[in-house]
Each structure stands twice: as structure tokens, then as C-alpha cells.
Amino acid sequence: MAGPAAAHEDPPTISQAFAGPRPGEAIGIDLLNYQPKPGVHLVAESPVFAHPIRMDDPAAKVDGLGVKAPIPMSAEPGSYPLVIKARGKVVARDTIRVRPPERPSVEVDDGRARRPGTRVNLFFDDLYPGENGDSFTARSPAFASPVRLTRGKDSWNNTRVFSALNVPLPFTLHDGTYAIWVTDGDGRRKARTRLEVRSARPGDDDYLGNAEGPAFFGKTGSPLRAQDKGFTAAAGTTMYVKWQDASPDPGEEERLTATSPAFQAPARLASDVIKGHEMDPPLFWGPARIKPGLKPGRYPVTVVSHRGRVTKNSYLTVTQGSAHDDGGLPTAVWAGASAGTLALGATAAVLLVRRRRRAPLS
């Protein structure tokens, strides 16, 4: 067994992950600054545990947090001593503080106001004596339909958490406070909360944003080299439209398009999420097919954003059509000119295939 710590060394210390548990939850226990000799087993003991816990039990290990120590549902709130022993000798002490039980509750993300058209995450916690249901549904006038809640598979410290992620709020939702309630499989209401919905207003960053574009690039270009002036494309070919906005309207990544009398159909501008992770303003781009046989000339391309509050135009020049255009993706996407362009490779491919099916080459 390891000897006592020297005067200049840190003493053995117990760490608790998810400290302050409620009855029925679990904490993670680890012992720091102590290395037992081979064959010496460490055991955690506390009056609140149903039984002593082996610190080297592989079935109880939780990654980086020591071992799982369940707190019985029958535990009374209060403070309980915790010791870790090696061959019956105490090597470290701590205290487990058990909080009172809490009635079932539902939360929406961090509780802040949300914009119409965004998505929210719901979390329902029914860790409470006597609660044992496994089918729950969230309802609200703010939702287009009832939302099924599913049990979290990765939550080892609280197995009574049910959630629904990325629940859409309708784009047309009016400002206001909306009730959200959770019912069980028999329709009984188990918990209730409120969601505040608030559209952007003058002075908010996302009211008008800070947009650049639309800009254009061809098959040999990339979003990073797009140009908003002097761009030329042949009738019947595919080009690409780029839009960038430091403060896009929430939910805009699912509905942003570029339109033009030169396009066969509106160009869906998909969000390049990887490029956004590089700390640049959020970037959107997508393919647009020029109408075959279109009369040469100068045509406007329009992007309307921020719920119609922002409209920007750029112009492209259309020349006589080429004999053949195989569509495809910009060369930079295949070459990996940037992480951002790679992010949209699959999306752009799907969009191109759809457009080519709707509009055969001339």
C-alpha cells in the first residue's frame, strides 16, 4: 500500500462528479494524488450507499470521472460522510450532500427567448419517487404538432431524463409567451413550462444583419473567390451563388434562396457550417442553372433575407450557351480549397442532381 504523502506533496483527495445529487441520481467518485500498490484494492464507503463500492470495478467505471456511485431513491436529504479505504485503512475523506427530491420538470434549452423559425431542445426530468413512466409527449401552441420525448441513452447519472432535440418553431409564429406541457402515456399532465418567442427588433444584431453578396463563382472557382461584379456565365450552364452574413436571421439557413430571371429555379443557398467554425461570418452558397437558350444580356440576382427587411441585388452577364455542360461541383470542392467548401460538397451534389432532373440539358 502506498505510504502517506510527503510534506511537499498534495494529500490524497476525493473528487465528485455531479456533486450534490438528488435521491435516485449517481455521482462519479475518483481518488486523486494516490497510487495503491499492486494487489491493494480501494473501496468507497458511505452510509448513503446501498453497499461499499470497489474503485477498480470495471463495470462501474465512467470515463475520466472515476466510478459510478448510485444514491438510492430512498435516501433522505442531508450530508453523509464518504471515505475511501485501502486494506481497511482510511486514505481520504469527503462529504456527500444529498439534495431534496424535485417534482418532474421540463426545460427549454437555457430558458432564453427564441426567434420564430428557430429550433429548440426540450428536456423532461421526472426523477421523483413513484415516477416510472416511459412514454411522454410535449405539446404547445408554439409547436406544429405534438413532440415525442425519448429517454437519454448516455445519461448515467440520471436515467430519468427524456428529451427532444431540434424541435422547429414555425416561421410564422407570433411574438408572445407560449405554454409547454408534458403528458404521459395516459394523457396526464406531468410538467409545464413557458417559452418566450420574440422577433428581432431594431437595434438587435440580427434585425438587419451585416450581409455581403450575392456574389458568384463558376466550376473552377470557390466561395472564397466569389465576385459580385463582372461575372459572366453561359446560358444552359451551372454557376454558384454565395451569400455571407455576420448576423443571419435565426432559421435562415433553412430557407435562404437567390432568385433571378436568368435562373431556371430559385437557387437554394445552404449553410457552410464548417466555414462558420473558422470564426468567419456565416457563409451560404449553392448552385444555380442558367436557362438554356436565354438571350445574352445582364440579369439581376436577388437575395431577400431577415424576413424581407434586407434585399440585395448583384448582376451577372449571360452569354450565348455552350454546347455542353455536365453540371458537377466546383473544382475547389474536389480539391479541398477550404474546409468550408468541403462541407457543402454532398449538399451541392444533391441540389445539382435535382436541378438536372427538372431541366434536361439543351
Short mmCIF file of N, CA and C in Angstrom, two decimals, residues 12 32 45 49-50 55 57-58 73 112 116 121 206 214 222 224 228 259 266 274 321 325:
data_model
loop_
_atom_site.label_atom_id
_atom_site.label_comp_id
_atom_site.label_asym_id
_atom_site.label_seq_id
_atom_site.Cartn_x
_atom_site.Cartn_y
_atom_site.Cartn_z
N PRO A 12 -3.92 12.80 -0.63
CA PRO A 12 -5.00 12.14 -1.38
C PRO A 12 -6.31 12.92 -1.23
N LEU A 32 -7.67 11.22 -6.11
CA LEU A 32 -6.54 11.89 -6.72
C LEU A 32 -5.33 11.85 -5.79
N GLU A 45 -16.85 4.00 0.86
CA GLU A 45 -17.94 3.66 1.77
C GLU A 45 -18.64 4.93 2.24
N PHE A 49 -24.73 4.93 0.69
CA PHE A 49 -24.62 3.89 -0.33
C PHE A 49 -25.36 2.63 0.12
N ALA A 50 -25.89 1.91 -0.85
CA ALA A 50 -26.52 0.63 -0.54
C ALA A 50 -25.48 -0.42 -0.17
N MET A 55 -13.36 0.71 -6.14
CA MET A 55 -12.89 1.76 -7.03
C MET A 55 -12.29 1.21 -8.32
N ASP A 57 -13.70 -1.44 -9.93
CA ASP A 57 -14.72 -2.25 -10.58
C ASP A 57 -14.90 -1.77 -12.02
N PRO A 58 -14.53 -2.57 -13.02
CA PRO A 58 -14.62 -2.10 -14.41
C PRO A 58 -16.06 -1.80 -14.84
N MET A 73 -32.99 5.91 -4.21
CA MET A 73 -34.16 6.79 -4.25
C MET A 73 -34.71 7.02 -2.84
N ARG A 112 -33.92 31.14 -22.49
CA ARG A 112 -33.95 32.48 -23.08
C ARG A 112 -35.00 32.56 -24.18
N PRO A 116 -38.85 33.24 -33.93
CA PRO A 116 -39.65 32.38 -34.81
C PRO A 116 -38.75 31.76 -35.88
N ASN A 121 -34.56 22.77 -27.97
CA ASN A 121 -34.35 21.46 -27.36
C ASN A 121 -35.16 21.37 -26.07
N ASP A 206 -29.40 40.79 -35.34
CA ASP A 206 -29.99 40.02 -36.43
C ASP A 206 -31.20 40.70 -37.06
N PRO A 214 -25.36 39.24 -53.17
CA PRO A 214 -24.87 37.95 -53.66
C PRO A 214 -23.63 38.09 -54.54
N SER A 222 -14.38 29.03 -56.24
CA SER A 222 -14.77 28.59 -54.91
C SER A 222 -15.48 29.74 -54.21
N LEU A 224 -14.65 31.26 -51.68
CA LEU A 224 -13.67 32.24 -51.19
C LEU A 224 -13.21 33.19 -52.28
N ASP A 228 -18.88 39.82 -56.95
CA ASP A 228 -20.22 40.37 -57.10
C ASP A 228 -20.33 41.32 -58.29
N THR A 259 -32.75 34.41 -56.30
CA THR A 259 -33.65 34.34 -57.45
C THR A 259 -33.14 35.26 -58.56
N PRO A 266 -35.27 29.03 -58.33
CA PRO A 266 -34.52 29.68 -57.25
C PRO A 266 -33.36 28.80 -56.78
N ILE A 274 -18.96 24.33 -41.55
CA ILE A 274 -17.55 24.20 -41.19
C ILE A 274 -16.84 25.54 -41.36
N GLY A 321 -25.11 30.24 -75.03
CA GLY A 321 -24.90 28.97 -74.36
C GLY A 321 -23.83 28.12 -75.00
N ASP A 325 -22.82 21.15 -70.90
CA ASP A 325 -22.48 21.47 -69.51
C ASP A 325 -22.80 20.26 -68.66
#
